[in-house]
XYZ file of C-alpha atoms in Angstrom:
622
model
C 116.443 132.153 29.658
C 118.961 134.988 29.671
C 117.537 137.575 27.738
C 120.891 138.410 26.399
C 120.734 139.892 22.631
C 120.947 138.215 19.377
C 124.038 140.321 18.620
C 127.656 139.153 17.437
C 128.908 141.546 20.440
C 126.420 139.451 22.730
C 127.892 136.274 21.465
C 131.862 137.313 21.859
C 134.117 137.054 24.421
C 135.806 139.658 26.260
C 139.872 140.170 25.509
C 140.942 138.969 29.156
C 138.600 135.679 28.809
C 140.002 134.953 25.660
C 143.848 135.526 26.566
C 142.737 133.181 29.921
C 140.836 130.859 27.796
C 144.354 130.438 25.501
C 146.459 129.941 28.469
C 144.390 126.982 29.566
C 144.246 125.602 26.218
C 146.214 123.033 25.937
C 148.313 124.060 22.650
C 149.576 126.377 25.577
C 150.001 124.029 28.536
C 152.019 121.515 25.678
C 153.863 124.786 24.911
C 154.820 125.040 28.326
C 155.850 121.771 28.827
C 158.180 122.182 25.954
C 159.544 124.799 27.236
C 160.633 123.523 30.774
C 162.055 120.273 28.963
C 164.409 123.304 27.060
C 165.196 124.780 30.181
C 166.077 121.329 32.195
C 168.447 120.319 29.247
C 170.060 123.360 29.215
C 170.631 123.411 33.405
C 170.731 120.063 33.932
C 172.194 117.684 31.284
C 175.434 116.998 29.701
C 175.837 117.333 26.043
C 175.059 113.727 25.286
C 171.249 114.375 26.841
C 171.314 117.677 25.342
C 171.123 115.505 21.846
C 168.909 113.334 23.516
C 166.520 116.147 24.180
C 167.104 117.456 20.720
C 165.792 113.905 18.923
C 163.245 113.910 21.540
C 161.550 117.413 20.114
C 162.323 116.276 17.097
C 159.846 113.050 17.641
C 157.195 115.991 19.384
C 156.873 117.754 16.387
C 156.630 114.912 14.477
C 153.665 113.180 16.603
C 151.773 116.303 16.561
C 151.892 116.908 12.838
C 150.815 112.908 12.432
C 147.916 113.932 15.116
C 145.891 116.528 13.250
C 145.088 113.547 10.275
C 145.435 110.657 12.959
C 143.891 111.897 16.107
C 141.805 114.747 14.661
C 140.257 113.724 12.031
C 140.221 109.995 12.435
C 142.308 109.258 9.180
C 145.115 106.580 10.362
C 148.079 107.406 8.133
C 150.765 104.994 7.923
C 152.405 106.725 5.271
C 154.131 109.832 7.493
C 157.636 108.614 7.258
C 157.377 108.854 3.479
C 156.884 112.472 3.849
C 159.771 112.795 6.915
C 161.935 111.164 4.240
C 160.943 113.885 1.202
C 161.797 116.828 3.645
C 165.390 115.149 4.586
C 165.987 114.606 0.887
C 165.133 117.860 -0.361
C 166.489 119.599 2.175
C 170.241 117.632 1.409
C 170.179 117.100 -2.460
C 169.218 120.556 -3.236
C 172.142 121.799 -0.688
C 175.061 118.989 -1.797
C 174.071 119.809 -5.518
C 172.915 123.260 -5.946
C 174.044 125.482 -3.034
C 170.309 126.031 -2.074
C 169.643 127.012 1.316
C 168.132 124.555 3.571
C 165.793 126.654 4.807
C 164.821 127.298 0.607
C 164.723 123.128 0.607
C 162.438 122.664 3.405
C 159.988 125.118 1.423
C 160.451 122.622 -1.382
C 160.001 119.240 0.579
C 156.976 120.984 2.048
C 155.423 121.725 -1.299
C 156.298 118.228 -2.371
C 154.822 116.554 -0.060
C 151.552 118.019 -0.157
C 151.335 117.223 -3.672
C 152.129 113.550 -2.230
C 149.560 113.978 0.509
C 146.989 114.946 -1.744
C 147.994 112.314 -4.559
C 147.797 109.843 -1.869
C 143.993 110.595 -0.123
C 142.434 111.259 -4.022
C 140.989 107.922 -4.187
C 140.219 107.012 -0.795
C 138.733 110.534 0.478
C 136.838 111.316 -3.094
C 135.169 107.435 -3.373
C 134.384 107.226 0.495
C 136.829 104.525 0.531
C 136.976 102.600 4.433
C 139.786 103.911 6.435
C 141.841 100.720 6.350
C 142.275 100.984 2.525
C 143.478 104.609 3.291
C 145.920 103.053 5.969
C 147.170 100.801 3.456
C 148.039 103.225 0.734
C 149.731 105.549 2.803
C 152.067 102.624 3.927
C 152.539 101.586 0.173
C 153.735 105.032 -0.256
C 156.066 104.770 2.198
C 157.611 101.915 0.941
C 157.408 102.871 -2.689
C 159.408 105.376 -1.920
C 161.748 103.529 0.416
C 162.863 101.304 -2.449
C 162.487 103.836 -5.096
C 165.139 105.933 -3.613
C 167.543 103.120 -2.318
C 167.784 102.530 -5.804
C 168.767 106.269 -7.193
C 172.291 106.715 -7.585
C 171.805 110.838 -7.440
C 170.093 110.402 -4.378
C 173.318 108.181 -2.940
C 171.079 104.959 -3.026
C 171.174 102.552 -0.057
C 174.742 104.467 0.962
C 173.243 107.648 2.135
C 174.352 111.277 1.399
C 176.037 113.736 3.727
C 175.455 117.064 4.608
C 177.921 119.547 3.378
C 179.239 121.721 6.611
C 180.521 124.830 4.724
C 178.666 127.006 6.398
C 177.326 127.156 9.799
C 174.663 129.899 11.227
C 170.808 130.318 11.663
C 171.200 130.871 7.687
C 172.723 127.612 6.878
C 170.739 125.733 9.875
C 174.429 123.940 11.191
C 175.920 124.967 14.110
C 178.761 123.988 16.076
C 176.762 123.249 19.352
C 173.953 121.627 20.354
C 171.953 124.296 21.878
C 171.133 126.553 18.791
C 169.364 123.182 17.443
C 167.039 122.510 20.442
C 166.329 126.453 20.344
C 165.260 125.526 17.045
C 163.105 122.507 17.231
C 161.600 123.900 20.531
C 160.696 126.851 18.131
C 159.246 124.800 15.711
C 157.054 123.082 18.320
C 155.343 126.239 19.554
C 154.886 127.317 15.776
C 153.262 124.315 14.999
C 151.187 124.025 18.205
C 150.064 127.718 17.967
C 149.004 127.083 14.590
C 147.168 124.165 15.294
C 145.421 125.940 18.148
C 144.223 128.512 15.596
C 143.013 125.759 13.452
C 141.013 124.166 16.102
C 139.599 127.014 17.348
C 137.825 127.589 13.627
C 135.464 126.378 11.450
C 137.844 123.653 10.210
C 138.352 122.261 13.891
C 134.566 121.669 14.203
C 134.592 120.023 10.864
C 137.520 117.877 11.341
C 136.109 116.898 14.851
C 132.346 116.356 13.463
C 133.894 114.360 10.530
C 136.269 112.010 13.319
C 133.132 111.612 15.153
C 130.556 110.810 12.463
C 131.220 110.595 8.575
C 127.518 109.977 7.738
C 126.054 112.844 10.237
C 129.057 115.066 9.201
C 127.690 114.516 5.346
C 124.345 115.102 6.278
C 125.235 118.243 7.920
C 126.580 119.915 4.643
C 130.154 118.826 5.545
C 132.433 118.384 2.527
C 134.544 114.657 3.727
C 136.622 114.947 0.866
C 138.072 118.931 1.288
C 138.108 118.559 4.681
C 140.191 115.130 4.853
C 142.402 116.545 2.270
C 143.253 119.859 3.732
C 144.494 118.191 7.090
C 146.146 115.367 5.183
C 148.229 118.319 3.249
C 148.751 120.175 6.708
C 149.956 117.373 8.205
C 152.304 116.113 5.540
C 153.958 119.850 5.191
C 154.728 120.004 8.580
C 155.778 116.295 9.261
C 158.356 117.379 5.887
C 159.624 120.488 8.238
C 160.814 117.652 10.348
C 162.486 115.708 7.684
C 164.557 118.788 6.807
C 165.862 119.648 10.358
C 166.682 115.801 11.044
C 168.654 116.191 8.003
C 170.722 119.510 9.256
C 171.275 117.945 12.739
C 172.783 114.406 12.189
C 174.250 115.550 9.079
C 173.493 112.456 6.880
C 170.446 110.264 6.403
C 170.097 107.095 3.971
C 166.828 105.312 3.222
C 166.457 102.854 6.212
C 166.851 106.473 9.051
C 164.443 108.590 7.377
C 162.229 106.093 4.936
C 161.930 103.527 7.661
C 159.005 101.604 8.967
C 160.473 102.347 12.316
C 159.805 106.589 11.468
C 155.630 105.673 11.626
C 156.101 102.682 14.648
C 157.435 105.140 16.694
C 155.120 107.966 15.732
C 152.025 105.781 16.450
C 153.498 104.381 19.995
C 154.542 107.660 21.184
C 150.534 109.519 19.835
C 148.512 106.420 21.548
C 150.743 106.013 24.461
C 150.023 110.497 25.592
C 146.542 110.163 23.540
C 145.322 111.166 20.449
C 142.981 113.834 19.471
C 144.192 116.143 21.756
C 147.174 118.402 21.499
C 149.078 117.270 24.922
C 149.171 113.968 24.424
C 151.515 113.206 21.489
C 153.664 115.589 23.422
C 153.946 114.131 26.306
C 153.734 110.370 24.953
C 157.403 111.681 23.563
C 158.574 113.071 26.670
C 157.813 110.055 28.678
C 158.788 106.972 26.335
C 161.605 108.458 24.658
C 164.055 109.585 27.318
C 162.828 106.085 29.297
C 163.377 103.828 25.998
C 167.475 105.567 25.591
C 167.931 104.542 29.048
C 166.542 101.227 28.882
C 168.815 101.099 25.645
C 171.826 102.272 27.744
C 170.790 99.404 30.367
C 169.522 96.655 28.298
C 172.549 96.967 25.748
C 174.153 93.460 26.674
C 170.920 92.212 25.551
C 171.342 92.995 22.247
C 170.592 95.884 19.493
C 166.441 96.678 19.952
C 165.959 95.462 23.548
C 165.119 98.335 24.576
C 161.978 98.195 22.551
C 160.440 95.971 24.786
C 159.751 98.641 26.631
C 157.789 100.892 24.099
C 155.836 97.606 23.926
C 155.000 96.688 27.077
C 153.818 100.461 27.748
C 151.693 100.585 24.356
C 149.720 97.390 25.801
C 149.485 99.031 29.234
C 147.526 101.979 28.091
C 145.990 100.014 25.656
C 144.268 97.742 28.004
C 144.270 99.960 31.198
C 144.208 104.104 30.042
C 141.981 103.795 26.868
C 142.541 107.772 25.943
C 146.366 107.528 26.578
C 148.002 109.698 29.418
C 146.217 112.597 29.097
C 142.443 111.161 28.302
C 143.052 109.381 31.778
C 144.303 112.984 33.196
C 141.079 114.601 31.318
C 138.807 112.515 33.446
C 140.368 112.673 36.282
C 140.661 116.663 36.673
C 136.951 116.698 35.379
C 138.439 119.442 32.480
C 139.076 121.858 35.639
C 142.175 122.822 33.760
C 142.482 121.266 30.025
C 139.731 123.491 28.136
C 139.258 123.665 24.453
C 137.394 126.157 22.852
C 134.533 127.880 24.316
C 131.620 128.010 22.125
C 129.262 130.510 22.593
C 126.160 130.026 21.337
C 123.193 132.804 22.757
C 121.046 131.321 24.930
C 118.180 132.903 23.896
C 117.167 134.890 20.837
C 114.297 136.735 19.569
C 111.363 134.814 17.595
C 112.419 134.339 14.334
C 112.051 132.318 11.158
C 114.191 128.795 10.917
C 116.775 129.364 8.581
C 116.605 128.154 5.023
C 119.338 128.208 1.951
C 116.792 127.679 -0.774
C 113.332 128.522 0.226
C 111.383 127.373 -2.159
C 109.366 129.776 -4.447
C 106.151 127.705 -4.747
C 103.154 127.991 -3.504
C 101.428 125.343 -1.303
C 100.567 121.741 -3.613
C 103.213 122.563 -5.838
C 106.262 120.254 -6.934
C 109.061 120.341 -4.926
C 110.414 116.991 -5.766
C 110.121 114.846 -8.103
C 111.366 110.782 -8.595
C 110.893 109.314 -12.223
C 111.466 105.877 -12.414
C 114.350 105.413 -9.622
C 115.778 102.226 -8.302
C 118.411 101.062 -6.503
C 120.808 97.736 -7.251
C 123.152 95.994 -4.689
C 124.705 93.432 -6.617
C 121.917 90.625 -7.705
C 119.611 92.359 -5.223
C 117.005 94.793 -6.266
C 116.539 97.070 -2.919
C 114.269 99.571 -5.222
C 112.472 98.677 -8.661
C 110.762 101.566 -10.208
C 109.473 104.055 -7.186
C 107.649 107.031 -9.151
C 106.942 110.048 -6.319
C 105.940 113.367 -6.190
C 106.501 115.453 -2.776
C 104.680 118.976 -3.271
C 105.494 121.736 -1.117
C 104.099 122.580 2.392
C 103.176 118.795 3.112
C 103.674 115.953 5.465
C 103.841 113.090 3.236
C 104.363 109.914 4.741
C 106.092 106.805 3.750
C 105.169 103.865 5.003
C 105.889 99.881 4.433
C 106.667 96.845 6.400
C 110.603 96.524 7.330
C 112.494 96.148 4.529
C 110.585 97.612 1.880
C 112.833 99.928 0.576
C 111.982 103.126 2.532
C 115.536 103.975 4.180
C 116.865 103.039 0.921
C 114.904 105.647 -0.918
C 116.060 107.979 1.521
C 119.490 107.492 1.164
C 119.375 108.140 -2.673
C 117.560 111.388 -2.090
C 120.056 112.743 -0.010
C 123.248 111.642 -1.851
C 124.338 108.787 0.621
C 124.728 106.346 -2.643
C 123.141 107.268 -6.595
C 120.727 105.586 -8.094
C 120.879 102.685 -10.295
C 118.301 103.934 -13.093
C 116.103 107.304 -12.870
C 115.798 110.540 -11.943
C 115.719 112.671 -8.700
C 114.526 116.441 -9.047
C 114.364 119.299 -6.697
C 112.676 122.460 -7.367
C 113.951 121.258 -11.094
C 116.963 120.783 -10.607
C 117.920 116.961 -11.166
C 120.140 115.578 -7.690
C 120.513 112.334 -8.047
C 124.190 111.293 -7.764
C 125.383 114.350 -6.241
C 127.049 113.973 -3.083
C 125.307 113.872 0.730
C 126.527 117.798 1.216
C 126.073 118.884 -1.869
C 122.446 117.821 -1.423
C 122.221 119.746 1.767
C 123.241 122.526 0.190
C 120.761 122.219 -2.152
C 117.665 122.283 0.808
C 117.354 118.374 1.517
C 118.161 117.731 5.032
C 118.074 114.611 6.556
C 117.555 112.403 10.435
C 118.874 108.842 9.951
C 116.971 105.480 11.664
C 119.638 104.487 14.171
C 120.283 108.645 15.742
C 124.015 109.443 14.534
C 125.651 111.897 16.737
C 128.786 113.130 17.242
C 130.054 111.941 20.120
C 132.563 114.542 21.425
C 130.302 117.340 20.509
C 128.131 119.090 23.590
C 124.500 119.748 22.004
C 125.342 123.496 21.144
C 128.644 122.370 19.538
C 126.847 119.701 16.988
C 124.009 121.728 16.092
C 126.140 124.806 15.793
C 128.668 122.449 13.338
C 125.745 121.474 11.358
C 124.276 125.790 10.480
C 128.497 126.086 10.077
C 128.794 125.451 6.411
C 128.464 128.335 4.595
C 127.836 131.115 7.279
C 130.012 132.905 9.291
C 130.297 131.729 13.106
C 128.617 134.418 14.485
C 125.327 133.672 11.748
C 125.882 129.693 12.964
C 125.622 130.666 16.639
C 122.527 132.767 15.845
C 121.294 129.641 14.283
C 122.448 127.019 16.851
C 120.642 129.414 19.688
C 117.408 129.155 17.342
C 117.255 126.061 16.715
C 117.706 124.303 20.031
C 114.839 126.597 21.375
C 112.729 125.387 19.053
C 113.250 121.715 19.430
C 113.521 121.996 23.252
C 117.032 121.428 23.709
C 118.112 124.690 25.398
C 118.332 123.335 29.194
C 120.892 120.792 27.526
C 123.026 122.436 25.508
C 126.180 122.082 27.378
C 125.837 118.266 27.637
C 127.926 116.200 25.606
C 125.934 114.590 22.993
C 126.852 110.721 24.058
C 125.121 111.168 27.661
C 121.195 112.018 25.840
C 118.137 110.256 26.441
C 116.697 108.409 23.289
C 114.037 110.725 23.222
C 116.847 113.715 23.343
C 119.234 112.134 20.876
C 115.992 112.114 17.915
C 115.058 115.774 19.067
C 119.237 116.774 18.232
C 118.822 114.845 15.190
C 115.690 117.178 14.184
C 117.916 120.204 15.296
C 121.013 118.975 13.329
C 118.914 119.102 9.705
C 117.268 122.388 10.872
C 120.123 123.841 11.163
C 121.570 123.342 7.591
C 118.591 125.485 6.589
C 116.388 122.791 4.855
C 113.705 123.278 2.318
C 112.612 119.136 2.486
C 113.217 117.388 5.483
C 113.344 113.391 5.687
C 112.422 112.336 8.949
C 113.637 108.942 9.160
C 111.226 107.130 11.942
C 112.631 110.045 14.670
C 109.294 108.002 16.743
C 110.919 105.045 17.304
C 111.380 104.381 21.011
C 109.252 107.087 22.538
C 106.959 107.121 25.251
C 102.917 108.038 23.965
C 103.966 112.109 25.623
C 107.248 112.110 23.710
C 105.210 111.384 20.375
C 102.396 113.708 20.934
C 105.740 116.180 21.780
C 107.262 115.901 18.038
C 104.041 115.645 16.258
C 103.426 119.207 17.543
C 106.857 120.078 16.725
C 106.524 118.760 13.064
C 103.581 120.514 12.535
C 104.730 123.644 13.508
C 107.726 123.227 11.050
C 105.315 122.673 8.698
C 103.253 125.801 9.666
C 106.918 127.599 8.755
C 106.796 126.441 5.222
C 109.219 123.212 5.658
C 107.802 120.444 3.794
C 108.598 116.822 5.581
C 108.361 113.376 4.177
C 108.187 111.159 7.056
C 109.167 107.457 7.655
C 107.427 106.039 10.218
C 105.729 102.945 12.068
C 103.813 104.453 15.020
C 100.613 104.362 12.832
C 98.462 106.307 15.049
C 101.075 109.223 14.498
C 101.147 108.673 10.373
C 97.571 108.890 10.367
C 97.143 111.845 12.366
C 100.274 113.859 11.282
C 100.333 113.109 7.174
C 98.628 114.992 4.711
C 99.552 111.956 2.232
C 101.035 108.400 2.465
C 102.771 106.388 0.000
C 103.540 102.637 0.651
C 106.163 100.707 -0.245
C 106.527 97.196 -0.176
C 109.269 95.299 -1.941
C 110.899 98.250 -3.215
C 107.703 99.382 -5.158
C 104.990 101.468 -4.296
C 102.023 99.529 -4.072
C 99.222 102.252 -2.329
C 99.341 106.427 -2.155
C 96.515 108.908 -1.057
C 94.834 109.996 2.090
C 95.500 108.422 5.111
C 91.531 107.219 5.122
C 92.154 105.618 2.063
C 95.111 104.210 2.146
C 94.511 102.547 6.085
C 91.601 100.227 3.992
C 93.954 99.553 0.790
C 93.853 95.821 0.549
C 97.113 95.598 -0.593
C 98.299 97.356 2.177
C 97.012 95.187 4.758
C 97.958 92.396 2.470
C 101.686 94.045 2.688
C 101.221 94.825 6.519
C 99.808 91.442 7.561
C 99.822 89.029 4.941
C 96.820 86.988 2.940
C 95.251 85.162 6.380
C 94.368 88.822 7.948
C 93.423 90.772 5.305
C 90.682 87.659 4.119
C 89.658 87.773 7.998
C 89.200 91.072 7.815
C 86.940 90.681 4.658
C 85.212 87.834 6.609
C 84.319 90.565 9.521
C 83.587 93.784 7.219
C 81.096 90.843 5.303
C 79.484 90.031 8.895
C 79.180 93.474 9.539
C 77.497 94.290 6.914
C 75.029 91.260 7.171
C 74.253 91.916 10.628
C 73.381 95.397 9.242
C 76.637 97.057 11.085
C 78.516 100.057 9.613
């Protein structure tokens, strides 16, 4: 324990770590590698390279736009040359026809795209849709539009349109050497990687990370999937459009096949996996790598034929494939032991004064009274009926435990409380307020918080980092941090907090998942069998901590097989079996149900153990 105060100047950095933390970012240390490429063309190559080096930026900037939706959220678009094309098209149409400045026309491919973006991920990001179906609309975009403008006369169909070269200046973005256009694509790299950066370093680079990691635990966690998928789709498609426009300024003409192509994504996706996604270095220096190699393997391998040179992009996208999983720069990661590549530094106190748990809706009731209510709810999947008619009340301040052999419907109940799929006939209330068919974060948001059976973590989260993601929603990030600090003393997790989430003991991995629904502020909290797997000292551990989360005014409603544990924790029990409830009451009375046994055991034990409470009670035995 530090003893440091619960303060937001406690939790912030000083200036002269933050300016050191930035320069060992690596947004700066791509920067910087940008930058000496600029300086070696300019010293070093002849003006053929020089356009070499100004196609290769050009391929930079596009990789990183395609890696905040690709490698940062998780989202595989195959749809990015669509949106190169929009920015080339805008950018020359709007020039050739109406004397608009290119710089006016990028503004308008930009704005374009987005709309295309966000056209695009409606269906797929709003209906939870796989990410292969996303994949495969984004490439029927591209192609839609491949053949939709091939066949537009205005547009110059499959022949192409030129640029007009009137003018020439920073104004009309045509110049008469090549060294004003890689000033200008090196420019646009370090506005784009500075911005990302800044993105990264918020709220929304948690959430994008959290939802790459884990949809479900991101959901649970109060996460919106849908905003957040959408907002870096849009990003990403405005600034892969930027692209489109300057492509269209330096070679002067385009036609469908150069900036509509299949090739425009291939090449986008080799160079990304190749330096490694998910990280800001790696598209960068994928590019810088496999492009200059690839022209001089063209140069070389031209007696070969036209594409030979491809081979080469191949052979190294199998290479890393099989031998660097993490690309270039994952395989650098690990080896410096992130000595020099940091990201951002969370800072969540390390200790804080006693203090309540947080909670978003604390619930105005007092002890016995309703706070949820299910009337009649079941749950279809196809022909099979997971959930017939379950009728439950949860009143407030209680364990309540649900219990059933496997398969009776209890994780299914679960996931209809807290939004993961609505109910096929009904009602859910909380506090009176009906929930059922709302979404998983709109349920959070509501006070239901939720562990899942098989732990769900996020996997290149630290423990401070994934509960602080999960108090994020809503609150400011110095209120998260308070909360993160709180909660991980209270479920024991302090001495850990710096370790990444993938290298926890079972026993660890349930406690985060207790910390991760305590810190969205729950007024119910489903405990789905967080038991499972301990040793007899880890149980007797979280049945103290359950109670005293109880004793704080948090009601729970337990799943749960370690009987001994149900029985001594649960103020009531319910029992499913076959998607019904067959038994509810006191623990007493409910451990002698004969149904339950029946449901537990089958017909043979519970008449055997009718046989022995009947020879008991002849032999005069109580």
């Amino acid at each position: 324990m530090s003893g440091k105060p619960d303060t937001a100047a406690g939790l912030s950095r000083s200036p002269a770590d933050a300016i050191a933390g930035a320069l060992r970012s690596e947004g700066a240390v791509a920067i910087l590698v940008i930058w000496v490429a600029v300086v070696i063309a300019f010293t070093v190559l002849n003006a053929y390279w020089v356009s070499v080096a100004v196609m290769m930026l050009v391929w930079c900037y596009l990789c990183t736009a395609w890696n905040l939706i690709g490698g940062y959220v998780g989202q595989v678009s195959f749809g990015h040359g669509a949106f190169f094309g929009v920015g080339a098209y805008c950018t020359i149409y709007l020039a050739t026809t109406y004397g608009i400045s290119p710089w006016l026309g990028m503004v308008v491919g930009m704005a374009l795209s987005v709309v295309l973006a966000l056209a695009a991920g409606y269906i797929p990001f709003r209906k939870g849709l796989s990410h292969l179906v996303f994949a495969l609309l984004t490439l029927a975009l591209a192609y839609a539009l491949f053949y939709g403008v091939s066949g537009v006369r205005a547009l110059g169909g499959t022949n192409g349109m030129f640029m007009p070269l009137d003018e020439t200046g920073l104004a009309a973005l045509r110049f008469n050497d090549l060294w004003p256009f890689l000033l200008v694509i090196a420019v646009f790299n370090t506005v784009l990687l500075l911005v990302l950066q800044a993105l990264l370093n918020s709220r929304h680079g948690f959430i994008w990370r959290a939802t790459r990691d884990n949809e479900a635990a991101a959901a649970a966690s109060g996460i919106n999937l849908f905003r957040s998928k959408q907002l870096a789709f849009a990003i990403s498609a405005a600034a892969t459009s930027v692209a489109g426009g300057f492509y269209a300024q330096f070679v002067g003409f385009i036609d469908p096949h150069s900036v509509l192509g299949v090739h425009v994504i291939i090449l986008i996706l080799l160079f990304s996996v190749v330096g490694g996604t998910g990280t800001l270095l790696g598209p960068v220096v994928g590019t810088l790598v496999l492009f200059p190699l690839g022209e001089i393997m063209r140069v070389q391998l031209m007696s070969l034929g036209a594409g030979a040179h491809q081979l080469v992009y191949g052979a190294a996208l199998v290479a890393v494939i099989l031998l660097l999983p993490g690309g270039l720069i994952g395989q650098l990661r690990r080896a410096l032991g992130g000595r020099w590549f940091s990201g951002f530094t969370l800072a969540v106190p390390h200790s804080v004064a006693a203090g309540p748990l947080p909670r978003r809706h604390a619930a105005d009731l007092e002890d016995g009274g309703k706070i949820l209510t299910a009337d009649g709810v079941g749950r279809d999947f196809g022909g099979v009926t997971a959930l017939q008619s379950v009728d439950l009340e949860v009143r407030q301040g209680e364990i309540l435990g649900l219990i059933g052999p496997n398969g009776a419907g209890k994780t299914t109940f679960f996931n209809l409380l807290g939004g993961s799929f609505p109910p096929s006939r009904g009602r859910i209330t909380l506090l009176g307020q009906r929930v059922d068919g709302l979404a998983p974060h709109e349920c959070t948001q509501l006070g239901i918080a939720r562990t899942f059976q098989i732990t769900q973590t996020f996997a290149s989260f630290t423990v401070a980092e994934a509960v602080f993601t999960a108090a994020l929603p809503g609150r400011s990030f110095d209120e998260a941090r308070s909360i993160a600090g709180r909660v991980l003393v209270r479920v024991g997790l302090e001495a850990r907090r710096d370790v990444p989430c993938a290298e926890l003991t079972l026993s660890e991995r349930r406690r985060l998942e207790i910390a991760r629904a305590l810190a969205t502020g729950p007024s119910l909290l489903l405990l789905d069998e967080v038991m499972a797997g301990l040793t007899p000292t880890e149980v007797t551990s979280v049945i103290t901590l359950i109670r005293g989360l109880r004793a704080e005014g948090i009601t729970v409603v337990i799943i749960e097989h370690v009987m001994h544990a149900v029985m001594e924790l649960c103020d009531r029990i319910v029992v499913l079996d076959a998607g019904a409830v067959i038994a509810e009451g006191l623990p007493s009375e409910v451990s002698r149900d004969p149904h339950v046994i029946e449901a537990y055991l089958g017909k043979r034990a519970q008449q055997a153990s009718a046989a022995a409470a009947s020879d008991n009670a002849d032999n005069g035995e109580t």
